[in-house]
């Protein structure tokens, strides 16, 4: 597998551009709404914390372990959030899709599912991965249901895997989902149906 740091992906709903330093401050403002972090163990609920998380993603890209993207809403041309490919395991042809943080202004418009379609197509049809992984906080039932809706298989739970960043004491389970290469055609059909129906996150 050969990951390109300059990769841009697009469809009729979104453009995924390589995350750049110029995106960081605007994204920090967009994502400072506490609803973005309400159900996660991450509590990047200050602009400074969000900026730090995004700068860390840029470092990870330089190290070859992640591919972070800025999400552009095609209809308005505006920045809507961020997502990324991570845990890039070249030898085992595995990758994780996640770190998807979307401004509440863009919720319910099919942006999230449009991003998943682009990233999964890239992973399975261009990179030739065997498995794509997702994870969600045990408290984030909305995210879990969204993954199940597209056909991702719930694979297991790491109990007490994450400490809540706010209080350092509340534990979050980490729920893992996966899609295998042989399952991709069905998942793709579901995502395309959701796109046509205008549904999705």
C-alpha positions as a printed NumPy array, in Angstrom:
array([[  0.   ,   0.   ,   0.   ],
       [  1.24 ,   3.443,  -0.868],
       [ -0.306,   6.348,   1.05 ],
       [ -0.176,   9.774,  -0.563],
       [  0.049,  12.79 ,   1.718],
       [ -1.337,  15.064,  -1.004],
       [ -4.479,  12.983,  -1.565],
       [ -7.754,  14.825,  -2.287],
       [-11.039,  12.884,  -2.501],
       [-14.364,  14.301,  -3.642],
       [-17.926,  13.509,  -4.585],
       [-21.054,  15.607,  -5.1  ],
       [-21.405,  16.315,  -1.354],
       [-17.922,  16.786,   0.057],
       [-14.313,  17.462,  -0.78 ],
       [-11.696,  15.907,   1.475],
       [ -8.557,  18.015,   1.268],
       [ -5.277,  17.281,   3.044],
       [ -5.441,  19.036,   6.414],
       [ -3.17 ,  22.087,   6.448],
       [ -2.011,  24.505,   9.125],
       [ -4.245,  27.162,   7.541],
       [ -7.321,  25.073,   8.443],
       [ -6.489,  24.746,  12.134],
       [ -7.811,  28.006,  13.59 ],
       [-11.075,  27.938,  11.638],
       [-11.67 ,  24.297,  12.558],
       [-10.948,  25.076,  16.209],
       [-13.698,  27.688,  16.148],
       [-16.145,  25.427,  14.293],
       [-15.579,  22.465,  16.6  ],
       [-15.624,  24.319,  19.924],
       [-19.352,  23.581,  20.284],
       [-19.61 ,  21.195,  23.301],
       [-22.093,  18.987,  21.422],
       [-19.228,  17.736,  19.252],
       [-17.51 ,  16.21 ,  22.294],
       [-20.494,  15.338,  24.481],
       [-20.397,  11.568,  23.882],
       [-16.649,  11.095,  23.483],
       [-13.818,  10.47 ,  25.898],
       [-11.966,  13.288,  24.161],
       [-12.985,  16.633,  25.566],
       [-11.441,  19.077,  23.129],
       [-13.912,  21.697,  24.317],
       [-11.598,  24.688,  24.078],
       [-10.185,  26.142,  20.887],
       [ -6.678,  25.67 ,  22.246],
       [ -7.277,  21.945,  22.885],
       [ -8.728,  21.472,  19.397],
       [ -5.809,  23.306,  17.808],
       [ -3.417,  21.045,  19.708],
       [ -5.257,  17.903,  18.51 ],
       [ -5.148,  19.088,  14.903],
       [ -1.481,  20.062,  15.072],
       [ -0.801,  16.579,  16.448],
       [ -2.559,  15.12 ,  13.389],
       [ -0.205,  17.095,  11.124],
       [  2.782,  15.654,  13.002],
       [  1.351,  12.137,  12.633],
       [  0.996,  12.659,   8.882],
       [  4.641,  13.715,   8.657],
       [  5.554,  10.526,  10.547],
       [  3.484,   8.401,   8.149],
       [  0.985,   7.075,  10.714],
       [ -2.118,   9.114,   9.795],
       [ -3.752,  10.9  ,   6.861],
       [ -5.881,  13.789,   8.195],
       [ -8.357,  15.647,   5.988],
       [-10.331,  18.873,   6.105],
       [-13.986,  18.313,   5.147],
       [-15.4  ,  20.894,   2.725],
       [-19.182,  21.036,   2.246],
       [-19.621,  21.125,  -1.507],
       [-22.974,  22.952,  -1.442],
       [-21.657,  25.964,   0.474],
       [-17.927,  25.66 ,  -0.159],
       [-17.382,  26.001,   3.59 ],
       [-15.194,  24.08 ,   5.982],
       [-17.395,  21.605,   7.876],
       [-15.025,  19.503,   9.977],
       [-12.223,  16.983,   9.825],
       [-11.688,  13.234,   9.458],
       [ -8.716,  10.957,   8.954],
       [ -7.206,   7.614,   8.187],
       [ -5.106,   6.351,  11.062],
       [ -3.311,   3.332,  12.476],
       [ -1.889,   2.725,   9.006],
       [ -0.688,  -0.887,   9.124],
       [  1.027,  -1.472,   5.798],
       [  2.262,  -4.991,   6.468],
       [ -1.197,  -6.299,   7.418],
       [ -3.118,  -4.033,   5.012],
       [ -5.274,  -2.612,   7.795],
       [ -6.375,   0.959,   8.426],
       [ -8.73 ,   2.813,  10.785],
       [-11.197,   5.491,   9.718],
       [-12.099,   7.908,  12.469],
       [-11.361,  11.158,  14.295],
       [-14.39 ,  12.517,  12.422],
       [-15.379,  15.806,  14.026],
       [-18.161,  17.684,  12.296],
       [-19.658,  21.052,  13.189],
       [-23.28 ,  20.588,  14.401],
       [-24.323,  23.048,  11.708],
       [-23.63 ,  20.27 ,   9.185],
       [-25.206,  17.372,  11.069],
       [-28.027,  15.517,   9.346],
       [-26.983,  16.52 ,   5.824],
       [-25.332,  13.262,   4.783],
       [-21.84 ,  14.716,   5.179],
       [-20.558,  11.952,   7.444],
       [-21.788,   9.107,   5.237],
       [-20.416,  10.886,   2.139],
       [-17.   ,  11.015,   3.83 ],
       [-17.208,   7.337,   4.803],
       [-18.046,   6.393,   1.206],
       [-15.042,   8.287,  -0.164],
       [-12.623,   6.933,   2.428],
       [-13.835,   3.351,   2.165],
       [-13.686,   3.457,  -1.638],
       [-10.13 ,   4.72 ,  -1.43 ],
       [ -9.126,   2.071,   1.123],
       [-10.669,  -0.937,  -0.597],
       [-10.552,   0.017,  -4.265],
       [ -7.253,   1.891,  -4.497],
       [ -5.114,   0.84 ,  -1.543],
       [ -6.31 ,  -2.76 ,  -1.539],
       [ -6.737,  -3.04 ,   2.224],
       [ -8.078,  -6.216,   3.81 ],
       [ -9.798,  -4.607,   6.791],
       [-11.008,  -1.162,   7.83 ],
       [-11.564,  -0.507,  11.533],
       [-13.724,   2.   ,  13.392],
       [-14.026,   2.702,  17.116],
       [-16.588,   4.554,  19.202],
       [-17.029,   5.358,  22.866],
       [-19.402,   2.986,  24.611],
       [-21.408,   6.079,  25.557],
       [-21.74 ,   7.166,  21.935],
       [-24.691,   5.036,  20.88 ],
       [-25.447,   7.414,  17.994],
       [-22.065,   6.702,  16.416],
       [-22.424,   2.967,  16.993],
       [-25.849,   2.887,  15.317],
       [-24.501,   4.869,  12.362],
       [-21.722,   2.311,  11.853],
       [-24.166,  -0.576,  12.124],
       [-26.481,   1.121,   9.628],
       [-23.836,   1.015,   6.904],
       [-23.02 ,  -2.635,   7.626],
       [-19.921,  -2.419,   9.833],
       [-19.645,  -5.461,  12.113],
       [-19.351,  -4.97 ,  15.87 ],
       [-16.23 ,  -6.937,  16.766],
       [-15.683,  -6.324,  20.438],
       [-15.427,  -4.001,  23.407],
       [-12.335,  -2.913,  25.299],
       [-13.789,  -2.238,  28.73 ],
       [-12.579,   0.821,  30.63 ],
       [-10.221,   1.6  ,  27.772],
       [-10.33 ,   5.409,  27.891],
       [-10.335,   7.95 ,  30.699],
       [-12.587,  10.955,  30.245],
       [-10.309,  13.905,  29.551],
       [-12.5  ,  16.248,  31.618],
       [-12.336,  14.6  ,  35.007],
       [ -9.665,  11.929,  34.517],
       [-11.817,   9.429,  36.397],
       [-14.828,   8.501,  34.277],
       [-14.094,   5.412,  32.209],
       [-15.271,   4.885,  28.646],
       [-15.512,   1.518,  26.963],
       [-14.122,   1.494,  23.427],
       [-16.342,  -0.351,  20.935],
       [-14.651,  -1.651,  17.793],
       [-16.247,  -2.264,  14.402],
       [-14.757,  -3.605,  11.195],
       [-15.45 ,  -4.031,   7.51 ],
       [-13.605,  -6.718,   5.571],
       [-12.713,  -6.591,   1.899],
       [-15.348,  -9.23 ,   1.063],
       [-18.018,  -7.163,   2.876],
       [-17.248,  -3.939,   1.061],
       [-19.635,  -4.425,  -1.918],
       [-22.658,  -4.658,   0.407],
       [-21.489,  -1.698,   2.494],
       [-20.914,   0.319,  -0.674],
       [-24.442,  -0.432,  -1.871],
       [-25.858,   0.728,   1.479],
       [-23.872,   3.957,   1.411],
       [-24.95 ,   4.683,  -2.157],
       [-28.597,   4.039,  -1.209],
       [-28.248,   6.415,   1.759],
       [-26.706,   9.018,  -0.528],
       [-29.567,   8.758,  -3.01 ],
       [-32.115,   8.976,  -0.203],
       [-30.344,  11.977,   1.317],
       [-29.963,  10.193,   4.666],
       [-26.917,   9.73 ,   6.839],
       [-24.921,  11.818,   9.256]])
